[in-house]
Short mmCIF file of C-alpha atoms in Angstrom, two decimals:
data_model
loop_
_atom_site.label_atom_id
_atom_site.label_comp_id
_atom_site.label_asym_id
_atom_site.label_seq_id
_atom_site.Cartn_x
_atom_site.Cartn_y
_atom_site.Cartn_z
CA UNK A 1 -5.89 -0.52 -10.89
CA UNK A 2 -6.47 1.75 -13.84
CA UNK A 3 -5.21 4.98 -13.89
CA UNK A 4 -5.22 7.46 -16.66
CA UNK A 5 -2.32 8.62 -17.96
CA UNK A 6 -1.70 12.33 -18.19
CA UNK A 7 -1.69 13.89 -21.69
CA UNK A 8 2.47 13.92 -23.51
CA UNK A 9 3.66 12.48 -19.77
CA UNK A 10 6.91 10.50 -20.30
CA UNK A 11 8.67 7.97 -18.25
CA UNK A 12 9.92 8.77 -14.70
CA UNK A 13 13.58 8.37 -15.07
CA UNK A 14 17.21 8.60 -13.19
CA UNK A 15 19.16 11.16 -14.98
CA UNK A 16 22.66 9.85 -16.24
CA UNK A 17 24.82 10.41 -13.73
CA UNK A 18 22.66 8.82 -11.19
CA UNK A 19 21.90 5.81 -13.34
CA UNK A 20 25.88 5.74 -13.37
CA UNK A 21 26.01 5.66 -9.65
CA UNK A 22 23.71 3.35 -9.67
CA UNK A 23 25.46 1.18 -11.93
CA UNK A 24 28.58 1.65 -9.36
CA UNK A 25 26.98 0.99 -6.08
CA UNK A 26 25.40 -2.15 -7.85
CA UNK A 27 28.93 -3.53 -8.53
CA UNK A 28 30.56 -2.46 -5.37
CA UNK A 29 27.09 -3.63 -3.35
CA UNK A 30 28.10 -7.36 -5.06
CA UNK A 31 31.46 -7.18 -3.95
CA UNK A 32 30.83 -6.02 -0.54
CA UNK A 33 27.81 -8.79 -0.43
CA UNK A 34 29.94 -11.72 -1.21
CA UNK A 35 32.77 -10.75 1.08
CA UNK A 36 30.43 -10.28 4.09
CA UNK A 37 27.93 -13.01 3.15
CA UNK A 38 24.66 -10.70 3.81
CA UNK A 39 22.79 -8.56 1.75
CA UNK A 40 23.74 -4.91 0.94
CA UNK A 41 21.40 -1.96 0.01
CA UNK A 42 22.57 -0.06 -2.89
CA UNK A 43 20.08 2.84 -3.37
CA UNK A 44 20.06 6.20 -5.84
CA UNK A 45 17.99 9.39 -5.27
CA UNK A 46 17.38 11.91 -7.89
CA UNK A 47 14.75 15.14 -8.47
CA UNK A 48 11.21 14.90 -9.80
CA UNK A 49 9.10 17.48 -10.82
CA UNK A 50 6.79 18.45 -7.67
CA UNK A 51 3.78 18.96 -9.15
CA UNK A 52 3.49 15.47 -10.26
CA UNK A 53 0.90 13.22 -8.75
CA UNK A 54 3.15 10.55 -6.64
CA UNK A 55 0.65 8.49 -5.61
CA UNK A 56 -1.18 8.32 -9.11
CA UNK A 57 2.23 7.74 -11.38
CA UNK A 58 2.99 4.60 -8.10
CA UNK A 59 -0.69 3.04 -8.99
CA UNK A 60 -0.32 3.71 -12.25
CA UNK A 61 2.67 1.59 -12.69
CA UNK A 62 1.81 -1.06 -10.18
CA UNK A 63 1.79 -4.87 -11.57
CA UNK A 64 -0.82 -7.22 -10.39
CA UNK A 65 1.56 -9.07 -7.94
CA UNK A 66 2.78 -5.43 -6.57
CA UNK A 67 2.23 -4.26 -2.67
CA UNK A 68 2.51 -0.50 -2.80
CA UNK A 69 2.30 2.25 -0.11
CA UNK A 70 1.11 6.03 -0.20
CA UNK A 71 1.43 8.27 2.68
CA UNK A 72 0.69 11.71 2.55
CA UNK A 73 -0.72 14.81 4.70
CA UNK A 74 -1.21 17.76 2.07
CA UNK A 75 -1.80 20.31 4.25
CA UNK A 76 2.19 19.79 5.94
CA UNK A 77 4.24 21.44 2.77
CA UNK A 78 2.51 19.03 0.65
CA UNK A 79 4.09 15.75 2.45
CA UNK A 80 3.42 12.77 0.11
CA UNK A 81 5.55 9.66 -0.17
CA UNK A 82 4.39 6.67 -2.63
CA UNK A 83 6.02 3.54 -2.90
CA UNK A 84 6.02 0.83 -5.30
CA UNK A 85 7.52 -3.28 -5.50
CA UNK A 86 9.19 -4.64 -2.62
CA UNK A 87 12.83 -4.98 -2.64
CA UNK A 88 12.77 -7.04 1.19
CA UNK A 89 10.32 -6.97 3.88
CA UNK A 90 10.30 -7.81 7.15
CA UNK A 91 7.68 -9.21 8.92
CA UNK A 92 8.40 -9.90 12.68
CA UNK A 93 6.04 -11.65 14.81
CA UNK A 94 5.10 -11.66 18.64
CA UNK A 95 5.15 -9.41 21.59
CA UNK A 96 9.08 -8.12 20.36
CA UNK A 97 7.73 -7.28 16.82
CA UNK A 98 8.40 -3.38 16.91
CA UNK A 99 12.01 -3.84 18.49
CA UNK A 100 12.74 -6.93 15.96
CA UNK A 101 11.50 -4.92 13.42
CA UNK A 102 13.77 -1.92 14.03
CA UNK A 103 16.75 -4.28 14.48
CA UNK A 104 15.99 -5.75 11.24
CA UNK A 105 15.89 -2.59 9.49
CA UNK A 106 19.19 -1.73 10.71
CA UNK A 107 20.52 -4.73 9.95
CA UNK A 108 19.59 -4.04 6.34
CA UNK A 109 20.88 -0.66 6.50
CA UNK A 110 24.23 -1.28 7.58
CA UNK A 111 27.00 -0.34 4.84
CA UNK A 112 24.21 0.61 2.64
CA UNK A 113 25.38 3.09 -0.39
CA UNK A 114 22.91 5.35 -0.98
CA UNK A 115 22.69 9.19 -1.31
CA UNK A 116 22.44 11.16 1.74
CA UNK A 117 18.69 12.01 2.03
CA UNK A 118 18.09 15.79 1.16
CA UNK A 119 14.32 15.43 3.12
CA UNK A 120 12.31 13.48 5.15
CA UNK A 121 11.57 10.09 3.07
CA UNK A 122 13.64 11.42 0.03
CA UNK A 123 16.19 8.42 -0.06
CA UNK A 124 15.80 4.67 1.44
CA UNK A 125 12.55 4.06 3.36
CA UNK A 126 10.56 1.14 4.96
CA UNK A 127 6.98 1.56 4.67
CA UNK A 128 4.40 -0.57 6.20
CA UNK A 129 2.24 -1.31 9.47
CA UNK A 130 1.20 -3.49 12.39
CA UNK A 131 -1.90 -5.14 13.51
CA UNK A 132 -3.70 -3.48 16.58
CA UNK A 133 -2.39 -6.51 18.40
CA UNK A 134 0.58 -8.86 18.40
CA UNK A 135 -1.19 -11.46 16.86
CA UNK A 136 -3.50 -9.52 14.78
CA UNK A 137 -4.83 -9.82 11.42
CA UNK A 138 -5.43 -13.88 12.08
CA UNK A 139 -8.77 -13.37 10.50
CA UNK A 140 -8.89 -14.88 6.32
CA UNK A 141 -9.14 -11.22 5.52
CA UNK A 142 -6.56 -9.36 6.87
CA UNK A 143 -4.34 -12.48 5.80
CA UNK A 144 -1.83 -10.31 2.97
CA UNK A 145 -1.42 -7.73 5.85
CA UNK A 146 0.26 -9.91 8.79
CA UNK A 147 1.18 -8.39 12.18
CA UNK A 148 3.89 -6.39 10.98
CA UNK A 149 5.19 -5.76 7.56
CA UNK A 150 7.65 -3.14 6.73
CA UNK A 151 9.07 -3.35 3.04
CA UNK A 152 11.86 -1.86 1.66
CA UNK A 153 10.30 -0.48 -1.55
CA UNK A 154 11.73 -0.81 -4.80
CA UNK A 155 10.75 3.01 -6.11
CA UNK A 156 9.70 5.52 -3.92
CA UNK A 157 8.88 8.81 -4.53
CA UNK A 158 8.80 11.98 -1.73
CA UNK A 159 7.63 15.03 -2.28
CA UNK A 160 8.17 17.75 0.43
CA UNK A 161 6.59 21.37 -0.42
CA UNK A 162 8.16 22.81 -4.32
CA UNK A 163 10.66 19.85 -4.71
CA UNK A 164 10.22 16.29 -4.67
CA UNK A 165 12.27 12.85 -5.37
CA UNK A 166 13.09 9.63 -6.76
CA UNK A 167 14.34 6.77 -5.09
CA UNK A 168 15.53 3.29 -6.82
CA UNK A 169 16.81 0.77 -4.18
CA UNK A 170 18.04 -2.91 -4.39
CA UNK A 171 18.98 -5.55 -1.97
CA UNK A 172 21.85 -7.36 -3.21
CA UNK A 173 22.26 -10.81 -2.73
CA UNK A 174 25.87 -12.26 -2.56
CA UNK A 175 24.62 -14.14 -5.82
CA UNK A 176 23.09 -11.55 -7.77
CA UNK A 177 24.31 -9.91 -10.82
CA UNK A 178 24.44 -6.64 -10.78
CA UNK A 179 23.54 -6.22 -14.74
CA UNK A 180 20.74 -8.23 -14.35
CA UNK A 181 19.58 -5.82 -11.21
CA UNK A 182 20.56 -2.93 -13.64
CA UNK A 183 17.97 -4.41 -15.86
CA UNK A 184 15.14 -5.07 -13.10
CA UNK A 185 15.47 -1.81 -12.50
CA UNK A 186 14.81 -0.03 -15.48
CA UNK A 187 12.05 -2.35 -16.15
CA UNK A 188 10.30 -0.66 -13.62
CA UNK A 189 11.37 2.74 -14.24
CA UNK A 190 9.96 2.20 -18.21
CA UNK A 191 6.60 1.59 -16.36
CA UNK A 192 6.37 4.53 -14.19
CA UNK A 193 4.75 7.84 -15.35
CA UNK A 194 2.78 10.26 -14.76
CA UNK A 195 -0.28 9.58 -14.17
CA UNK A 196 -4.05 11.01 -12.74
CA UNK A 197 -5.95 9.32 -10.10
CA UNK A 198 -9.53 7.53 -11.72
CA UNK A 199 -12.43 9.01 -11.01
CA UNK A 200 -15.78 7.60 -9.40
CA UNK A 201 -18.38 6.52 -11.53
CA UNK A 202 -21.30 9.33 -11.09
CA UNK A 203 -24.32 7.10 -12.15
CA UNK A 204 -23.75 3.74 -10.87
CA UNK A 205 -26.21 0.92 -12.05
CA UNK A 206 -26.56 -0.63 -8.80
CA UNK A 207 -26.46 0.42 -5.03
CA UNK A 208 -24.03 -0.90 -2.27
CA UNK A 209 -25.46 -2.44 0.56
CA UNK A 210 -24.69 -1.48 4.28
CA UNK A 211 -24.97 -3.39 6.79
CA UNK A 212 -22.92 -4.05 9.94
CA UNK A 213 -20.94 -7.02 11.05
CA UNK A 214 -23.46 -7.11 13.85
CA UNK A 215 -26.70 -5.53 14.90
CA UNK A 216 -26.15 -1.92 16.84
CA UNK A 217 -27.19 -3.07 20.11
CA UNK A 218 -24.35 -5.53 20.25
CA UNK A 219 -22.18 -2.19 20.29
CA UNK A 220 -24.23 -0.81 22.99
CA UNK A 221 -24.68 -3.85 24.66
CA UNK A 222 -20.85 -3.68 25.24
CA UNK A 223 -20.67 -0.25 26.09
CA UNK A 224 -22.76 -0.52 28.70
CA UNK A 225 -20.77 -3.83 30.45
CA UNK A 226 -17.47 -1.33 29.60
CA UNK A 227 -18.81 1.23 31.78
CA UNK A 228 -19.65 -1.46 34.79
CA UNK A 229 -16.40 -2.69 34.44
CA UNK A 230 -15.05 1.27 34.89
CA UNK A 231 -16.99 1.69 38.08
CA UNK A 232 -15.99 -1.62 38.96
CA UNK A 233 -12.83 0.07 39.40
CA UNK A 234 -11.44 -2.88 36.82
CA UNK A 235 -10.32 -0.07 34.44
CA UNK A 236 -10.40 3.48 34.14
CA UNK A 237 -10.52 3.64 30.35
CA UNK A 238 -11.30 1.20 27.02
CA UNK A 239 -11.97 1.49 23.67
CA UNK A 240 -14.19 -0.13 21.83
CA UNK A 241 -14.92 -0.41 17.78
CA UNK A 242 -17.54 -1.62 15.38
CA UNK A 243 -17.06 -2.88 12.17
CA UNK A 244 -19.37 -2.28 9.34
CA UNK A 245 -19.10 -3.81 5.74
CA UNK A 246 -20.14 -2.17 2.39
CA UNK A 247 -21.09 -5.06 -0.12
CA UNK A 248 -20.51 -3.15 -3.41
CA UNK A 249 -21.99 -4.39 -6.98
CA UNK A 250 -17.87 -4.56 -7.89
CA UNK A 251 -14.50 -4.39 -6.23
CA UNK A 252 -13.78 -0.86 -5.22
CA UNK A 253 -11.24 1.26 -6.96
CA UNK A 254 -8.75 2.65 -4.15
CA UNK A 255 -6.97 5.35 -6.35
CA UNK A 256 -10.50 7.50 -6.14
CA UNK A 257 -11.12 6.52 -3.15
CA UNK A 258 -7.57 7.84 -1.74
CA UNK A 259 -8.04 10.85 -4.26
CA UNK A 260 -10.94 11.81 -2.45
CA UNK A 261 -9.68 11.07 1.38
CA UNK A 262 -6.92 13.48 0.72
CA UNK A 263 -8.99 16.10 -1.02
CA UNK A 264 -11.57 16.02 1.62
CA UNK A 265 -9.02 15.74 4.79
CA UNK A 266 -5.76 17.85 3.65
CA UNK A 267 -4.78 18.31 7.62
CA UNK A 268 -4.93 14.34 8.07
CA UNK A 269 -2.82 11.10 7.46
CA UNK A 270 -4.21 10.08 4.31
CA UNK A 271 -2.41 6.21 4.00
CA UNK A 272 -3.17 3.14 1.34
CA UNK A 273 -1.28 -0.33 1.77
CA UNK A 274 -2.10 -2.17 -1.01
CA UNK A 275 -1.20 -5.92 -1.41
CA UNK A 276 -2.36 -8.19 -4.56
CA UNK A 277 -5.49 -9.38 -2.34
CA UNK A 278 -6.41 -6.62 -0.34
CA UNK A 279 -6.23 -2.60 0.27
CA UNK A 280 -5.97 -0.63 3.31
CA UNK A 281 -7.00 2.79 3.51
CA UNK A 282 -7.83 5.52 5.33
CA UNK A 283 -7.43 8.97 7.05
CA UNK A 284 -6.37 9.79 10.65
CA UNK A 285 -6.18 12.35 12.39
CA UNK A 286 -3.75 11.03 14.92
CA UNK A 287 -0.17 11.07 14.74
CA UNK A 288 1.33 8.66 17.15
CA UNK A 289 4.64 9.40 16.70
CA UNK A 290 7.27 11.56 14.32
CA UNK A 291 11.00 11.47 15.06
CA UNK A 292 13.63 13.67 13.47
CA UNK A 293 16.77 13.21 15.01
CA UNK A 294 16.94 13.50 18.66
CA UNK A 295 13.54 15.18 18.67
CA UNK A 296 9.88 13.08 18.79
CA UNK A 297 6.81 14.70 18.41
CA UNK A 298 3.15 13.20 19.02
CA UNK A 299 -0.30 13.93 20.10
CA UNK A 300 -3.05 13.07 22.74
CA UNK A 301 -6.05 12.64 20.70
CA UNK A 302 -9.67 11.79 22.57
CA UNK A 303 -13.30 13.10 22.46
CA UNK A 304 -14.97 14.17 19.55
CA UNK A 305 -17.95 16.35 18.30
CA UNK A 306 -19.19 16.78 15.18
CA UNK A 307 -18.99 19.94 12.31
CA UNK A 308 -21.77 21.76 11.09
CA UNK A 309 -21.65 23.90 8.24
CA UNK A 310 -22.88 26.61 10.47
CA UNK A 311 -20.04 28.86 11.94
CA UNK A 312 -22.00 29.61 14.91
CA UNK A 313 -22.77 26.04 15.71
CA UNK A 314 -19.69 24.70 15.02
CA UNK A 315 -18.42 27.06 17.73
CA UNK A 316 -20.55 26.23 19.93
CA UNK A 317 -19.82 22.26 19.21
CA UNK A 318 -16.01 23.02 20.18
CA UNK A 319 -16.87 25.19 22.64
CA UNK A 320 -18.71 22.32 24.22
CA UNK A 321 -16.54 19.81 23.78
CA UNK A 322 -13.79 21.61 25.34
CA UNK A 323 -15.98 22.21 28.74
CA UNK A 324 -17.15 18.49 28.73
CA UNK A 325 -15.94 16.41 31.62
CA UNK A 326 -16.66 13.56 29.98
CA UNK A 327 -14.28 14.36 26.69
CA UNK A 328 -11.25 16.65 29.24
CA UNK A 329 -11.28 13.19 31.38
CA UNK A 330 -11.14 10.62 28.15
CA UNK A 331 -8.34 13.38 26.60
CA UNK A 332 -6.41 13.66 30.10
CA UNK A 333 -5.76 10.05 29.95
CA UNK A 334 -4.17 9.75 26.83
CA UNK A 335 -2.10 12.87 27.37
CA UNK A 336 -0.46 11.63 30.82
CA UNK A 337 -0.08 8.08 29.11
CA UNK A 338 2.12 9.37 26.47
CA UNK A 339 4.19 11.50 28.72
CA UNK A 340 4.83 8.61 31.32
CA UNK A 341 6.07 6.36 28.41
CA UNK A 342 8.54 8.94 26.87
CA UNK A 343 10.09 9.89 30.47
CA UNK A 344 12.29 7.19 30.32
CA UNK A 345 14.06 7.68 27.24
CA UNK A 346 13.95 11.38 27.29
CA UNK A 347 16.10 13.89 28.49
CA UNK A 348 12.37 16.05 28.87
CA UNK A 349 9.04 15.94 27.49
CA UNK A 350 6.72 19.09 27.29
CA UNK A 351 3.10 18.61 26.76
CA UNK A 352 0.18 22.19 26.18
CA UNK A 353 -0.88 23.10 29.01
CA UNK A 354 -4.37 22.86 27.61
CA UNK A 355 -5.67 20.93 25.05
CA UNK A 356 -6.81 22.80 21.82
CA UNK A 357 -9.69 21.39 19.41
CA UNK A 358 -8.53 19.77 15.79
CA UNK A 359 -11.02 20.12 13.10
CA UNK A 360 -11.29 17.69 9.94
CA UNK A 361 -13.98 17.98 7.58
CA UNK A 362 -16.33 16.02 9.56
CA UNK A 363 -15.79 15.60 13.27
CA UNK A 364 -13.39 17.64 15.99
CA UNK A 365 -11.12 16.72 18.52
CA UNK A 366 -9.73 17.55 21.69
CA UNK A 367 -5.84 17.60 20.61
CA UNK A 368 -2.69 18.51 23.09
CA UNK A 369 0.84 18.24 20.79
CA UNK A 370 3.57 16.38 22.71
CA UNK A 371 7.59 16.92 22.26
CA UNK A 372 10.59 15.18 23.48
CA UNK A 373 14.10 14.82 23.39
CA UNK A 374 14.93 11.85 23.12
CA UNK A 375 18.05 10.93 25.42
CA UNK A 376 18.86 7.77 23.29
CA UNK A 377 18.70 6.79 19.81
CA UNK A 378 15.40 5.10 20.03
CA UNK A 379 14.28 4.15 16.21
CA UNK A 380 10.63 5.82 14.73
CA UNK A 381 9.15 2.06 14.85
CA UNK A 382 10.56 1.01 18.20
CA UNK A 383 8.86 4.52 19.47
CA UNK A 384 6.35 3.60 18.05
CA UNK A 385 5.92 0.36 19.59
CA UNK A 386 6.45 1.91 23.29
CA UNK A 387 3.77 4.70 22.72
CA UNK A 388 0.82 1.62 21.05
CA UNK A 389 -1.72 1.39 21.79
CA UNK A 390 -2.32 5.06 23.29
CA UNK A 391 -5.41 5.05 25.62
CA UNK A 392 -7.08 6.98 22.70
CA UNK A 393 -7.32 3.51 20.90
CA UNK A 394 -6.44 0.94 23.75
CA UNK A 395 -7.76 1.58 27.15
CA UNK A 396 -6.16 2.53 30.99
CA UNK A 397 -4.31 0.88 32.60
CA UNK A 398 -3.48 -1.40 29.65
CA UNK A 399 -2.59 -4.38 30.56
CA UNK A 400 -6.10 -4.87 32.02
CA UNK A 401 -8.10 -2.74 29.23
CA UNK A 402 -6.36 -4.38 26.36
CA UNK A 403 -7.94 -7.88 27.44
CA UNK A 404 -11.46 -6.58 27.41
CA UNK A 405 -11.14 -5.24 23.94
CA UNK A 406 -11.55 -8.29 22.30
CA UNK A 407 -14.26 -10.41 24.60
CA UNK A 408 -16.46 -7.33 24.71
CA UNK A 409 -16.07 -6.27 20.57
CA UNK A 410 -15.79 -9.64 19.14
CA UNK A 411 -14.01 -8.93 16.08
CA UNK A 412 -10.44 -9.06 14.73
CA UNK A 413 -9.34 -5.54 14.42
CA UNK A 414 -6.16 -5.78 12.19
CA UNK A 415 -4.15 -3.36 11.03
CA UNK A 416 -7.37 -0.98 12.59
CA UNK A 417 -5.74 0.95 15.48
CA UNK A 418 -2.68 -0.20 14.49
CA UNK A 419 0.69 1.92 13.36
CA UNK A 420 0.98 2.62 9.62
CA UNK A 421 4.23 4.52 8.60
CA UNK A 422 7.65 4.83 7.01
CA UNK A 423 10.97 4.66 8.70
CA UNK A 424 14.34 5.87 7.05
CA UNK A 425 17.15 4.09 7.09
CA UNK A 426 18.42 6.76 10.42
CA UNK A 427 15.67 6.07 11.79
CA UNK A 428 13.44 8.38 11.25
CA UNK A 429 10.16 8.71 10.38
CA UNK A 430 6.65 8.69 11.15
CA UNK A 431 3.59 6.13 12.08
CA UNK A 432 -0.18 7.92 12.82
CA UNK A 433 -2.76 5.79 14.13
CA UNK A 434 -5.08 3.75 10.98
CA UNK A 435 -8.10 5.58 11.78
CA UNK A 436 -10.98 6.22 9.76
CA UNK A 437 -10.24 3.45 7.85
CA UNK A 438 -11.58 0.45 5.57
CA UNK A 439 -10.07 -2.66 4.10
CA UNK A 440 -10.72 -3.57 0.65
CA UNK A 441 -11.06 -6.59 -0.43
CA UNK A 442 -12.93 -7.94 -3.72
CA UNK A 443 -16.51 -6.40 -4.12
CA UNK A 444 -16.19 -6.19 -0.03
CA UNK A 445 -15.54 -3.36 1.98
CA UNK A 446 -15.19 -3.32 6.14
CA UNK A 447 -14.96 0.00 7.74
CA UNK A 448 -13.90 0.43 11.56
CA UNK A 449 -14.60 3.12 14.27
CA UNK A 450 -14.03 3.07 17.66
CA UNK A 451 -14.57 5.56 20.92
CA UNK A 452 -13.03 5.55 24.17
CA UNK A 453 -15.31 4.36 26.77
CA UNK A 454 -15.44 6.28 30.30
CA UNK A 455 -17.63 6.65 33.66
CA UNK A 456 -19.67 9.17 31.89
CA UNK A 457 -20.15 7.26 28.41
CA UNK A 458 -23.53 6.32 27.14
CA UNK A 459 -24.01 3.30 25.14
CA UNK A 460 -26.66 5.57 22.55
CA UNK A 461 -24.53 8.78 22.43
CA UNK A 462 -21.30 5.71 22.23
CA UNK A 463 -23.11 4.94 19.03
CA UNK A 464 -24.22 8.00 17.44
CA UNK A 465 -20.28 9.40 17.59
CA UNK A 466 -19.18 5.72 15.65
CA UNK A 467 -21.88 7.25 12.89
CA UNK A 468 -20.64 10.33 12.73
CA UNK A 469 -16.43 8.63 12.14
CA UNK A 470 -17.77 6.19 9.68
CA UNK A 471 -19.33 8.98 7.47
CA UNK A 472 -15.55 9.70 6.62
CA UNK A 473 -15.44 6.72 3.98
CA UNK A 474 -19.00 4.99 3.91
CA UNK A 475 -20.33 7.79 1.55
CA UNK A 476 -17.30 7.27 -0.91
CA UNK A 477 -18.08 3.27 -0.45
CA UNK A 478 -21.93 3.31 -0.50
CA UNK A 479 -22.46 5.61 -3.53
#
């Protein structure tokens, strides 16, 4: 992944006194590893300048056999967390796989010495994702993103608004030695520096091709058995997704496309899991879940118009979709979902009164923010298994939506729908929902959209809105 590297830009290093604690916790780590017979996490956080590029110096620096992670939102204080090797993963499987995966994490955090975490994702974090279902991602291309991976990074970098961070973090093995760590590490530091994100080519020789995974009336075709199902009185709610693949004259280059997701949607989730095979990438608009502390926030997200460039008309979109039954029902939904799931491990959870309308550069949604406080310690990722799949990307009442999905889409969604996040080692953290997203693989791209599917849905107008999502990344695919 070639980026270029910015003009007198030096190494990204740990000053001395943190390469000395580092040195420390290495040594006592081995100790402590060998007399409890389990791995230890000995970690080291120091400052960065903030107006470096995180995400270009972590794909800068990444080796051909690296996964890395970028997670940002620019328009929250500049939020932007990269991450680079892998350190340990875990990768539970099953219908348990957010709880194991939470226990896991703890298990890896316990006695950890690291420095106490002076912002959100400025110390230890696990970064990763999950497949839309539990067993997900069975399909030969999703196979380097299973149904849930999160991986204890072995550099990460955080910025939150003027001051950002460095993280270095080892597992220690009751067999390793800690010089040889020492070394590891500053291996990898030597490699990372700043950097700037590549840039498209702006005359291609040759086209992409578009074309979907199957013919547009297959989409329709199952919107229309969705919505006999609904009055049926099978389900009150299910969403349904297309998939649509951009053959490209060579393998895309993700740091320009992620470059231009975040440039063009500041106010989203802009995300990019990379593996050695594969890349997964995107922007959402939907937060599924944020915990700090005792406190959890999250959104309903459902129904969606699209911009214009004229002020008046774009008014008038919102303005519609805020007096459509058809979008207040699909949004309604979602919003007393998510409350009747946090109830129980809440000591009270307020929802708006009235939804309000989210616009991203090209589409709006009906939004209505969601708090809590939480009564027990419930993890990010176990929070965030409880709340997926919302009805905004599953269906009401699940357990009989979520069956349809498949039968009436016919494709493996993956990681499409799915969580993608970063958990600290408290606990906190944040997952959004992979929206308006495409995996990367080779000269191959596939892009996903999906709507929710009510009484009132059409199987044309069902259609046109999966155009309007997919314009987020088909024009940086298609050229």
């Amino acid at each position: 992944m070639p980026v270029e590297v910015a003009a007198g830009g030096g190494p990204l290093a740990l000053d001395a006194a943190a390469r000395d604690r580092l040195r420390d916790r290495l040594v006592r780590a081995s100790g402590l590893a060998r007399r409890e017979r389990r791995p230890i996490l000995a970690s080291v956080s120091g400052p960065v300048d903030p107006g470096l590029d995180l995400a270009a110096a972590v794909l800068g620096a990444r080796r051909a056999d690296d996964r890395c992670f970028c997670f940002e939102q620019p328009d929250r204080a500049r939020f932007a967390l990269a991450a680079l090797g892998s350190a340990a993963a875990v990768e539970p499987a099953g219908g348990d796989r957010f709880r194991s995966a939470a226990a896991e994490c703890r298990g890896l955090a316990r006695d950890a010495l690291a420095d106490d975490a002076p912002a959100p994702a400025a110390g230890p974090v696990w970064v990763g994702g999950f497949a839309f279902a539990d067993s997900g991602a069975a399909a030969p291309e999703w196979s380097s993103l299973p149904p849930a991976l999160l991986t204890l990074p072995e550099l990460s970098l955080a910025r939150h608004g003027d001051e950002a961070w460095l993280t270095v973090s080892a597992l220690v093995d009751p067999d390793d030695a800690p010089d040889a760590l020492l070394d590891r590490i500053d291996a990898r530091l030597a490699e990372l520096m700043p950097a700037r994100m590549p840039l498209f080519d702006p005359d291609p020789v040759e086209q992409a091709r578009v074309a979907g995974a199957a013919p547009p009336e297959h989409f329709e075709s199952a919107v229309a058995r969705a919505v006999e199902r609904i009055a049926a009185g099978e389900v009150e709610k299910v969403v349904l997704a297309r998939e649509v693949r951009v053959h490209m004259p060579r393998p895309a280059e993700p740091g320009a496309i992620y470059d231009a997701l975040r440039a063009a949607f500041p106010s989203c989730y802009c995300y990019l899991a990379g593996t050695p095979e594969a890349t997964f990438i995107g922007a959402s608009p939907e937060l599924l879940v944020r915990r700090e502390g005792q406190r959890a926030q999250t959104v309903a997200l459902a129904g969606t118009r699209r911009r214009s460039a004229d002020p008046s008309v774009d008014r008038l979109l919102a303005e519609q979709l805020l007096q459509s039954p058809k979008d207040r029902e699909e949004q309604a939904i979602v919003a007393r979902r998510i409350e009747r799931v946090l109830r129980p491990v809440s000591v009270w959870v307020a929802a708006a009164d009235e939804p309000v309308v989210v616009k991203v550069q090209n589409v709006q949604h009906l939004a209505t923010p969601i708090r809590a406080q939480l009564s027990d310690p419930v993890a990010c990722v176990e929070l965030a298994g409880l709340l997926h799949p919302t009805p905004a990307v599953g269906g009401e009442p699940r357990e009989r939506a979520l069956p349809l999905i498949p039968a009436l889409e016919g494709l493996d969604r993956g990681w499409y729908a799915g969580p993608v996040g970063w958990i600290d080692s408290a606990g906190d953290g944040e997952f959004c929902v992979a929206l308006r997203c495409a995996l990367l693989r080779g000269a191959q791209a596939r892009c996903y959209a999906g709507n929710g599917i009510v009484a009132r849905s059409e199987p044309a107008a069902e259609l046109a809105e999966t155009e309007i999502k997919l314009a987020a990344l088909l024009p940086l695919l298609a050229g």
